[in-house]
Short mmCIF file of C-alpha atoms in Angstrom, two decimals:
data_model
loop_
_atom_site.label_atom_id
_atom_site.label_comp_id
_atom_site.label_asym_id
_atom_site.label_seq_id
_atom_site.Cartn_x
_atom_site.Cartn_y
_atom_site.Cartn_z
CA MET A 200 66.60 23.64 113.25
CA VAL A 201 68.93 27.19 113.82
CA VAL A 202 67.23 29.78 116.35
CA PRO A 203 68.85 33.45 116.14
CA TYR A 204 69.90 34.74 119.52
CA GLU A 205 70.27 39.24 118.68
CA ARG A 206 70.10 40.29 122.24
CA VAL A 207 73.81 38.84 122.34
CA ASN A 208 74.05 38.07 119.05
CA ALA A 209 74.26 34.34 118.64
CA LEU A 210 73.20 31.35 116.83
CA ILE A 211 70.48 29.05 118.77
CA VAL A 212 71.23 25.02 116.38
CA LEU A 213 69.30 22.34 117.58
CA ALA A 214 71.40 19.09 116.10
CA ASN A 215 73.25 16.08 116.04
CA ALA A 216 76.49 16.02 116.54
CA SER A 217 77.72 15.47 112.23
CA ASP A 218 75.19 17.87 111.48
CA MET A 219 76.70 20.33 114.43
CA GLY A 220 80.52 20.04 112.88
CA ARG A 221 79.39 20.24 109.16
CA VAL A 222 76.77 23.76 111.06
CA ARG A 223 79.90 25.00 113.24
CA SER A 224 82.70 25.19 109.97
CA LEU A 225 79.75 27.27 107.79
CA ILE A 226 79.86 29.97 110.55
CA ALA A 227 82.99 29.33 110.79
CA LEU A 228 83.42 30.84 106.22
CA LEU A 229 81.40 32.95 107.28
CA ASP A 230 81.81 34.80 110.43
CA THR A 231 84.71 36.61 109.62
CA GLU A 232 85.97 40.69 109.11
CA VAL A 233 85.22 42.97 106.17
CA GLN A 234 88.28 43.45 104.06
CA ARG A 235 87.86 46.86 103.57
CA THR A 236 90.01 48.73 100.54
CA GLU A 237 92.70 51.08 101.36
CA GLY A 238 90.49 54.09 100.88
CA ASN A 239 91.18 57.43 98.60
CA ILE A 240 91.26 59.87 102.03
CA HIS A 241 94.52 60.91 102.36
CA VAL A 242 95.94 63.29 105.44
CA TYR A 243 99.28 65.24 104.73
CA TYR A 244 100.42 67.78 107.62
CA LEU A 245 102.98 71.05 106.95
CA GLN A 246 105.62 71.53 107.87
CA HIS A 247 106.19 74.96 106.91
CA ALA A 248 103.99 75.84 104.41
CA ASN A 249 100.73 77.96 105.45
CA ALA A 250 97.47 74.89 104.40
CA ALA A 251 95.24 77.46 103.76
CA GLU A 252 97.40 79.33 101.36
CA LEU A 253 98.04 75.97 99.19
CA ALA A 254 94.73 74.09 100.34
CA LYS A 255 94.01 77.09 97.20
CA VAL A 256 97.07 76.45 94.99
CA LEU A 257 96.02 72.87 94.54
CA ASN A 258 92.73 72.55 93.29
CA VAL A 259 93.26 74.22 90.79
CA LEU A 260 95.50 71.89 89.81
CA PRO A 261 92.67 69.50 88.65
CA GLU A 262 91.21 72.74 86.63
CA LYS A 263 94.45 73.72 84.83
CA GLN A 264 94.76 69.76 84.34
CA ALA A 265 91.30 69.60 81.62
CA GLN A 266 92.58 72.40 80.15
CA GLY A 267 94.97 71.12 79.35
CA ASP A 268 94.35 67.97 78.14
CA GLU A 269 91.69 69.55 74.93
CA ALA A 270 95.27 70.78 73.96
CA ALA A 271 97.16 68.23 74.73
CA ALA A 272 95.50 66.04 72.13
CA GLY A 273 93.83 63.28 73.67
CA LYS A 274 96.61 62.63 76.31
CA PRO A 275 95.82 61.34 79.95
CA ALA A 276 96.15 64.16 82.55
CA ALA A 277 97.90 64.36 85.46
CA ILE A 278 95.36 64.56 88.16
CA SER A 279 92.05 63.47 87.36
CA LYS A 280 88.56 66.35 88.07
CA ASN A 281 87.60 64.27 90.14
CA VAL A 282 90.96 65.38 93.53
CA GLN A 283 89.37 67.15 95.81
CA VAL A 284 91.95 68.94 98.57
CA MET A 285 90.77 70.89 101.85
CA ALA A 286 92.74 72.58 103.87
CA ASP A 287 92.75 72.39 108.28
CA GLU A 288 93.98 75.06 109.14
CA GLU A 289 93.47 74.18 113.10
CA THR A 290 96.45 71.00 112.55
CA ASN A 291 97.68 72.74 109.31
CA ALA A 292 96.58 70.74 107.24
CA ILE A 293 95.78 69.30 104.03
CA ILE A 294 93.36 66.89 103.33
CA VAL A 295 93.23 65.18 99.72
CA THR A 296 90.48 63.10 98.28
CA ALA A 297 92.35 61.61 95.24
CA SER A 298 92.53 57.55 94.42
CA LYS A 299 95.76 56.17 95.07
CA ASP A 300 97.42 57.60 91.83
CA ASP A 301 96.35 61.44 91.87
CA TYR A 302 97.48 60.92 94.88
CA ARG A 303 100.91 60.47 94.36
CA VAL A 304 100.87 63.03 92.25
CA ILE A 305 99.49 65.93 95.06
CA GLU A 306 101.75 64.51 97.52
CA ASP A 307 104.85 65.30 95.32
CA VAL A 308 104.20 69.00 94.84
CA ILE A 309 103.06 69.44 98.01
CA LYS A 310 106.52 68.21 98.93
CA LYS A 311 108.01 70.34 96.71
CA LEU A 312 106.35 73.46 98.53
CA ASP A 313 106.41 72.44 101.81
CA ILE A 314 109.45 73.40 102.05
CA PRO A 315 111.48 76.49 104.35
CA ARG A 316 110.89 79.99 102.81
CA ARG A 317 113.81 82.13 103.62
CA MET A 318 113.52 85.57 105.87
CA VAL A 319 114.59 89.30 104.90
CA TYR A 320 115.79 91.56 109.08
CA LEU A 321 115.17 94.45 107.52
CA GLU A 322 117.35 97.67 109.08
CA ALA A 323 116.18 101.86 108.37
CA LEU A 324 116.55 104.32 109.70
CA ILE A 325 114.09 107.63 108.61
CA MET A 326 115.56 111.37 108.81
CA GLU A 327 115.30 114.58 107.67
CA VAL A 328 117.92 117.14 106.51
CA ASP A 329 116.83 120.42 107.42
CA ALA A 330 118.02 124.39 105.54
CA ASP A 331 116.80 126.41 108.27
CA LYS A 332 117.51 130.29 108.84
CA THR A 333 116.36 132.33 110.53
CA LEU A 334 117.16 136.46 110.84
CA ASP A 335 116.12 138.46 113.17
CA LEU A 336 117.03 142.11 113.40
CA GLY A 337 115.56 145.50 115.40
CA VAL A 338 115.04 147.21 118.17
CA GLU A 339 113.60 146.85 121.73
CA TRP A 340 113.09 149.89 124.19
CA ALA A 341 111.84 149.05 127.40
CA ALA A 342 112.55 151.92 130.57
CA GLY A 343 110.97 151.54 134.22
CA GLY A 344 111.29 153.16 136.36
CA THR A 345 109.37 154.49 140.23
CA PHE A 346 108.05 158.26 141.38
CA ASP A 347 110.25 159.86 144.26
CA ASP A 348 107.49 159.21 146.53
CA GLU A 349 107.58 156.04 146.15
CA THR A 350 103.88 156.52 145.32
CA GLY A 351 103.32 153.91 141.46
CA ILE A 352 105.34 151.82 139.50
CA LEU A 353 105.75 153.59 135.74
CA ALA A 354 106.86 151.30 132.87
CA THR A 355 106.83 151.84 129.56
CA GLY A 356 108.52 150.31 126.26
CA PHE A 357 108.16 148.77 122.07
CA SER A 358 109.19 144.45 121.21
CA GLY A 359 108.75 142.21 119.00
CA ALA A 360 105.44 139.79 119.26
CA GLU A 361 107.03 137.77 121.90
CA GLY A 362 107.74 140.06 124.20
CA PHE A 363 111.06 141.20 125.58
CA ASN A 364 113.07 138.66 124.03
CA LEU A 365 115.45 140.49 122.89
CA ILE A 366 116.58 142.84 126.34
CA SER A 367 116.07 139.17 127.78
CA GLY A 368 118.21 139.76 130.83
CA LEU A 369 119.15 143.47 131.51
CA ASP A 370 118.85 144.93 134.40
CA SER A 371 120.61 147.02 136.53
CA VAL A 372 122.87 145.56 138.80
CA ASP A 373 124.53 143.03 136.38
CA PRO A 374 123.70 143.48 132.49
CA ALA A 375 123.11 139.91 130.25
CA LEU A 376 123.19 140.45 126.35
CA PRO A 377 121.85 137.80 124.94
CA SER A 378 122.78 135.28 122.40
CA GLY A 379 124.10 136.19 119.14
CA TYR A 380 125.76 139.52 118.18
CA SER A 381 123.42 141.71 120.00
CA PHE A 382 124.56 145.85 120.95
CA GLY A 383 122.97 147.23 123.64
CA VAL A 384 122.51 151.05 125.25
CA LEU A 385 122.96 151.16 129.39
CA LYS A 386 121.99 154.01 131.21
CA GLN A 387 120.22 154.62 134.34
CA GLY A 388 118.84 157.39 137.23
CA ILE A 389 117.71 159.36 133.73
CA ARG A 390 114.83 162.33 136.07
CA ILE A 391 112.38 163.13 133.57
CA GLY A 392 109.98 165.45 135.46
CA ASN A 393 109.42 163.62 138.99
CA VAL A 394 109.82 160.33 137.52
CA VAL A 395 113.09 157.99 138.46
CA PHE A 396 114.03 156.31 135.30
CA PRO A 397 116.79 153.34 137.00
CA ASN A 398 117.72 152.01 133.86
CA ILE A 399 116.63 152.15 129.76
CA ALA A 400 117.67 149.81 127.58
CA ALA A 401 118.16 150.04 123.32
CA VAL A 402 119.19 146.33 122.37
CA LEU A 403 120.28 145.71 117.99
CA ARG A 404 120.82 141.78 117.37
CA ALA A 405 121.37 140.50 114.59
CA VAL A 406 121.65 136.66 114.86
CA LYS A 407 121.06 133.35 112.90
CA THR A 408 120.43 129.93 113.88
CA ASP A 409 121.53 126.67 111.35
CA THR A 410 119.17 123.54 112.17
CA ASP A 411 120.85 119.80 110.66
CA VAL A 412 119.83 117.02 111.24
CA ASN A 413 116.45 115.10 112.62
CA ILE A 414 116.28 111.11 112.96
CA ILE A 415 112.59 110.65 112.69
CA ALA A 416 113.24 106.44 113.48
CA THR A 417 115.35 103.72 113.35
CA PRO A 418 112.66 100.70 113.11
CA GLN A 419 114.28 97.05 112.82
CA ILE A 420 111.87 94.14 111.34
CA LEU A 421 111.84 91.29 110.69
CA THR A 422 109.62 89.37 107.89
CA MET A 423 109.21 86.25 105.08
CA ASP A 424 109.77 86.42 102.29
CA ASN A 425 107.39 87.44 99.31
CA LYS A 426 105.17 89.11 103.27
CA LYS A 427 104.87 92.25 103.76
CA ALA A 428 105.99 94.19 106.91
CA GLU A 429 104.53 96.72 108.74
CA ILE A 430 106.13 99.25 111.02
CA SER A 431 104.86 102.02 112.76
CA VAL A 432 105.82 104.70 115.17
CA GLY A 433 103.79 107.57 116.75
CA GLU A 434 100.87 108.28 119.11
CA ASN A 435 97.33 108.32 117.84
CA LEU A 436 96.49 111.85 119.71
CA PRO A 437 92.13 113.07 119.03
CA PHE A 438 91.47 115.84 116.91
CA ILE A 439 88.28 117.39 116.71
CA THR A 440 85.09 116.52 114.32
CA SER A 441 82.75 118.83 115.68
CA GLN A 442 82.35 121.00 118.02
CA ASN A 443 79.07 122.43 119.55
CA THR A 444 77.29 124.25 123.02
CA THR A 445 73.69 124.61 123.38
CA ALA A 446 72.27 127.64 124.87
CA SER A 447 72.46 125.21 129.14
CA GLU A 448 76.11 125.69 127.75
CA GLN A 449 76.40 121.70 128.31
CA ASP A 450 79.35 120.91 124.90
CA TYR A 451 78.83 118.20 122.80
CA THR A 452 82.64 118.10 120.94
CA GLN A 453 82.63 114.46 118.96
CA TYR A 454 86.82 113.87 118.14
CA GLU A 455 88.48 111.55 115.63
CA TYR A 456 91.12 110.58 116.97
CA ARG A 457 94.31 110.17 114.00
CA ASP A 458 97.21 108.45 113.61
CA VAL A 459 100.82 110.49 114.19
CA ALA A 460 103.20 108.59 113.56
CA THR A 461 106.75 107.69 110.89
CA LYS A 462 105.08 104.33 108.96
CA LEU A 463 107.48 102.33 107.21
CA THR A 464 106.50 99.21 104.97
CA ILE A 465 108.65 96.56 103.10
CA THR A 466 107.84 93.80 101.07
CA PRO A 467 110.76 91.73 100.14
CA HIS A 468 110.46 89.48 97.41
CA ILE A 469 113.70 87.32 96.65
CA ASN A 470 115.27 84.89 93.57
CA GLN A 471 117.44 82.66 93.08
CA ALA A 472 120.54 84.77 92.50
CA ASN A 473 119.64 86.35 95.90
CA THR A 474 119.24 89.65 95.93
CA LEU A 475 116.04 91.31 96.18
CA ARG A 476 113.29 93.18 95.05
CA LEU A 477 111.54 96.31 97.45
CA GLU A 478 108.66 97.73 97.30
CA ILE A 479 108.64 99.80 99.72
CA ASN A 480 106.19 102.76 100.73
CA THR A 481 106.37 104.88 103.99
CA GLU A 482 104.67 108.04 105.34
CA VAL A 483 105.66 110.48 107.80
CA VAL A 484 102.92 112.55 109.05
CA ARG A 485 104.06 115.25 111.88
CA LEU A 486 102.36 117.97 113.83
CA LYS A 487 103.73 121.38 112.83
CA ALA A 488 105.28 123.29 115.76
CA ASP A 489 102.49 126.14 115.96
CA SER A 490 98.96 123.36 115.59
CA ALA A 491 96.44 125.73 118.52
CA GLU A 492 96.53 122.84 120.80
CA ASN A 493 92.84 122.03 120.32
CA THR A 494 93.38 122.13 116.58
CA PRO A 495 95.88 120.27 115.42
CA SER A 496 96.78 120.44 111.70
CA THR A 497 99.60 118.41 110.63
CA PHE A 498 101.74 117.55 107.22
CA LYS A 499 102.09 114.72 105.68
CA ARG A 500 105.31 113.32 103.65
CA THR A 501 105.23 110.18 101.83
CA ALA A 502 107.66 108.09 99.37
CA SER A 503 106.90 104.62 97.48
CA THR A 504 108.92 102.85 95.10
CA THR A 505 110.54 99.87 94.26
CA VAL A 506 114.14 98.73 94.06
CA ILE A 507 116.03 95.95 93.49
CA LEU A 508 119.61 94.83 95.52
CA ASN A 509 122.21 92.88 96.43
CA ASP A 510 121.63 90.93 99.65
CA THR A 511 123.22 93.53 102.74
CA ASP A 512 123.59 96.68 100.67
CA THR A 513 122.03 100.00 101.66
CA VAL A 514 119.33 101.85 99.62
CA VAL A 515 119.15 105.49 100.17
CA ILE A 516 115.35 106.94 99.04
CA GLY A 517 114.10 110.18 99.36
CA GLY A 518 114.70 113.54 98.03
CA ILE A 519 111.00 115.76 99.32
CA ILE A 520 111.34 118.16 100.26
CA GLY A 521 109.46 121.33 101.48
CA GLN A 522 109.79 124.56 101.58
CA ASP A 523 108.85 127.39 104.19
CA ALA A 524 109.30 131.10 104.06
CA THR A 525 107.79 133.27 106.19
CA GLU A 526 108.59 136.93 107.27
CA GLY A 527 107.85 139.53 110.67
CA GLU A 528 107.37 143.25 111.13
CA TRP A 529 106.45 144.84 114.06
CA LYS A 530 107.08 148.70 114.62
CA ILE A 531 105.82 152.05 116.34
CA PRO A 532 102.94 153.36 113.73
CA LEU A 533 104.33 156.00 112.52
CA LEU A 534 108.13 155.82 114.47
CA GLY A 535 108.91 152.78 112.63
CA ASP A 536 107.89 154.50 109.14
CA ILE A 537 110.13 156.92 109.09
CA PRO A 538 113.54 156.36 107.17
CA VAL A 539 117.02 154.91 108.14
CA LEU A 540 115.64 156.09 111.65
CA GLY A 541 112.42 153.69 111.36
CA TRP A 542 115.21 150.85 112.41
CA LEU A 543 115.30 152.43 116.05
CA PHE A 544 111.79 151.52 116.83
CA LYS A 545 110.29 148.02 114.51
CA THR A 546 112.00 144.76 114.47
CA HIS A 547 112.22 142.57 111.73
CA ASN A 548 112.19 138.91 111.07
CA SER A 549 112.79 136.38 107.97
CA SER A 550 112.98 132.71 108.48
CA ASN A 551 113.19 130.27 105.27
CA ARG A 552 112.59 126.13 105.89
CA LYS A 553 113.82 123.78 103.36
CA THR A 554 112.93 120.06 104.27
CA ASN A 555 114.71 116.81 102.73
CA MET A 556 113.84 113.52 104.33
CA PHE A 557 115.60 110.65 103.49
CA ILE A 558 114.87 106.54 103.86
CA PHE A 559 118.39 104.04 104.68
CA ILE A 560 117.19 100.52 103.75
CA THR A 561 119.47 98.13 104.17
CA PRO A 562 118.03 93.27 103.64
CA ARG A 563 119.92 91.28 105.18
CA ILE A 564 118.88 87.77 103.81
CA ILE A 565 118.12 84.40 106.59
CA ARG A 566 119.07 81.20 105.31
CA SER A 567 118.94 79.76 108.05
CA PRO A 568 118.42 79.32 112.01
CA SER A 569 121.89 79.84 112.70
CA ASP A 570 121.61 82.77 110.81
CA ALA A 571 118.27 84.81 113.14
CA ILE A 572 120.32 83.02 115.56
CA SER A 573 123.55 85.51 114.52
CA VAL A 574 122.00 89.09 114.26
CA THR A 575 119.92 87.46 117.30
CA LEU A 576 122.99 87.87 118.84
CA GLU A 577 124.66 90.81 117.16
CA LYS A 578 121.51 92.98 118.87
CA ASP A 579 121.54 90.95 122.12
CA VAL A 580 125.24 93.40 121.96
CA GLU A 581 124.00 96.07 121.49
CA MET A 582 120.68 95.97 123.71
CA ASP A 583 124.24 95.13 126.45
CA LYS A 584 125.56 98.49 125.87
CA LEU A 585 123.16 100.37 125.00
CA LYS A 586 121.48 99.11 128.90
CA THR A 587 125.62 99.18 130.47
CA ALA A 588 125.07 102.99 128.87
CA ILE A 589 121.48 103.25 130.45
CA LEU A 590 122.85 102.54 133.95
CA LYS A 591 125.85 104.65 133.96
CA LYS A 592 123.84 107.96 132.95
CA GLU A 593 121.64 106.06 135.88
CA GLU A 594 124.53 106.22 138.25
CA ASP A 595 126.12 108.98 136.88
CA GLU A 596 122.66 111.14 137.66
CA ALA A 597 122.52 109.52 141.54
CA ARG A 598 126.37 109.97 142.56
CA LYS A 599 125.39 114.03 140.85
CA ALA A 600 122.13 114.04 143.84
CA ASN A 601 123.56 112.41 146.33
CA SER A 602 126.76 114.71 146.15
CA MET A 603 124.63 117.75 146.06
CA ARG A 604 122.59 116.93 149.08
CA ILE A 605 125.63 116.18 151.08
CA THR A 606 126.71 119.15 149.19
CA GLU A 607 123.41 120.89 150.64
CA LYS A 608 125.14 119.42 154.40
CA GLY A 609 127.90 120.53 154.11
CA PHE A 610 126.36 124.81 153.66
CA GLU A 611 124.26 123.96 156.71
CA ARG A 612 127.74 123.07 158.81
CA LEU A 613 129.34 126.18 157.07
CA GLN A 614 126.52 128.34 157.78
CA ALA A 615 126.56 127.04 161.92
CA GLY A 616 130.70 127.76 162.16
CA ASP A 617 131.47 124.54 162.09
CA VAL A 618 134.65 124.77 159.87
CA GLU A 619 136.45 121.24 159.98
CA SER A 620 133.20 119.74 159.11
CA ALA A 621 130.87 121.46 156.56
CA LYS A 622 135.62 120.70 154.91
CA ASN A 623 134.88 116.72 154.94
CA LEU A 624 131.57 117.25 153.49
CA PHE A 625 132.89 119.40 150.96
CA ARG A 626 135.71 116.78 149.58
CA LYS A 627 133.62 113.86 149.48
CA ALA A 628 130.14 115.55 147.24
CA LEU A 629 133.67 116.86 145.21
CA GLN A 630 134.89 112.95 145.49
CA LEU A 631 131.68 112.16 144.41
CA ASP A 632 130.97 114.37 141.26
CA PRO A 633 134.31 116.59 140.17
CA ALA A 634 132.08 119.00 138.87
CA ASN A 635 129.65 119.70 140.96
CA PRO A 636 130.21 123.71 141.11
CA TYR A 637 128.57 124.93 144.09
CA ALA A 638 130.31 122.11 146.35
CA ALA A 639 133.61 123.73 144.42
CA MET A 640 132.68 127.22 145.30
CA ASP A 641 131.92 126.53 149.38
CA MET A 642 135.41 124.91 149.89
CA GLY A 643 137.42 128.08 148.19
CA VAL A 644 134.44 129.55 151.07
CA VAL A 645 137.10 126.55 153.97
CA TYR A 646 140.10 126.93 152.64
CA GLU A 647 139.32 131.67 152.59
CA ARG A 648 138.62 130.83 156.48
CA GLU A 649 141.74 128.57 157.29
CA GLY A 650 144.02 131.36 155.38
CA VAL A 651 144.81 128.69 153.10
CA ASP A 652 144.63 131.39 149.50
CA ASP A 653 145.99 129.55 146.93
CA LEU A 654 143.72 126.35 147.24
CA ALA A 655 141.17 128.85 147.70
CA ILE A 656 141.92 130.97 143.82
CA GLU A 657 142.21 126.64 143.22
CA MET A 658 138.29 126.31 143.90
CA TYR A 659 137.31 129.12 142.52
CA GLN A 660 139.28 128.59 138.94
CA ALA A 661 137.96 125.47 138.39
CA VAL A 662 134.07 127.17 138.78
CA VAL A 663 135.40 129.35 136.27
CA ALA A 664 136.60 126.94 134.51
CA SER A 665 133.16 124.85 134.80
CA GLY A 666 131.45 127.47 132.32
CA THR A 667 128.36 127.15 134.60
CA GLU A 668 125.18 128.76 134.27
CA ALA A 669 124.54 127.43 137.23
CA VAL A 670 122.82 130.86 139.94
CA ALA A 671 124.11 131.09 144.22
CA ASN A 672 120.57 129.67 146.00
CA VAL A 673 121.65 130.90 149.52
CA SER A 674 124.35 132.92 149.80
CA SER A 675 126.13 134.25 153.41
CA ASP A 676 126.07 137.66 151.33
CA PRO A 677 122.34 137.87 150.99
CA GLU A 678 123.48 140.63 148.16
CA ARG A 679 124.75 137.70 146.22
CA THR A 680 122.10 135.36 145.86
CA GLY A 681 120.22 135.50 142.39
CA ILE A 682 123.57 135.67 140.38
CA PRO A 683 126.08 133.13 138.85
CA LEU A 684 128.05 131.22 140.66
CA VAL A 685 130.89 132.15 138.08
CA GLN A 686 130.30 135.82 137.96
CA ILE A 687 130.83 135.67 141.97
CA ALA A 688 134.33 132.39 141.80
CA ARG A 689 136.13 135.85 139.78
CA GLU A 690 135.36 138.62 142.12
CA ASN A 691 137.02 136.19 144.88
CA ILE A 692 139.43 135.54 142.51
CA GLU A 693 140.51 138.74 142.16
CA ARG A 694 140.22 139.86 145.49
CA LEU A 695 142.68 137.31 146.55
CA MET A 696 145.08 138.56 144.16
CA LYS A 697 145.15 141.51 145.39
CA LYS A 698 145.35 140.29 148.46
CA THR A 699 148.24 138.19 148.39
CA GLY A 700 149.55 141.02 146.24
CA ARG A 701 150.17 139.55 142.81
#
């Protein structure tokens, strides 16, 4: 008798010894592990390809095979219609449900597609070449004076749109004409009635200015073959879309943020001959110079093209031309309309600007990790040079700042009559920054006080040779405060030359 005991998954057998042996033999034959087949589910872990993209390609194969069966006159298909392919994006793996024979075919296709893809390193230079011609021609008048009894001030004049920009720098003490070709008439102490005009100026200027090249951006990016690379350099600025004010003066202004940037999009395609086909799209959006603060306006330049070139060759695209021409005239009514003499009472301005945009692109095929390392090392060297230049600039600025601080302390000692301490401080300041005009000027003063006129002249000549535009912020002679150092140095040289009889 055999009774099952399910609780412990056992059999209770009641039999004699000979029957028990036969039962044990029978149980041993029946109590064996179930033999499983090899199955039809397979997992392939990808090394280079993207599982989702590759699964789309593999799932199309059975459909293409089915279409080919009808045209192949009964030849068997390489892959059956029952093959299923799924992508596991988390592990970047392909799950294939197929027979052993079908899987061999699928696996062979996967191995051919799962290969390292080449990359392309792209270097670009986007620049604008401007042909900017500006001509300012005209006359500006300015006059001013005080009443004899000093009860008031009277001023009159005529200028262009930007105010008295033509006669900037003119005064009764030290007239200075503006840059460019200028013609000035200066007169002092004119009395009209009981009004004394200390100065009157009429300046004629004809100035032409040219601007050359403006480098907008130099983007660099690394991308895979057949993958779009995009880079954008610029700002995201608010633009007013609607503006309302309620009766209670509450402002309801809505803004829309837009990119004002340089965008470059390149899709490279590498063929087996190591030539490249580049699909290039570029967009340059910039603010106009005369844009209002609350309502900015922009201009946009775009270029789209496809080119074929060899590895490391450079392609140039562009020729986008923008042209702006403006003319303006400011005049005194009636007087400015007089033929010939009317130019004494008006200012004319004209400008003509043409802009060409050029894009230089150099692709470099990255075939192996060693190529990528080589590019990285090259850029590291460039960055090191840039860092060195930045550090040097910062050191120079710090050295100049320290030189100025030491010069200020030396001037304080000079004012206190401690000439020797001031001399040591000025010498140290010049060691830190030999081009420090204030230290050179003050050292010249020290040499004068010591009676060493030759060395004083050398210091003043160094100030003149520097061509500095610095002015005397503080001076022992109050009348020289605000006067350019170069002018003071020239006067000191002339005075010492007369003193020494040279």
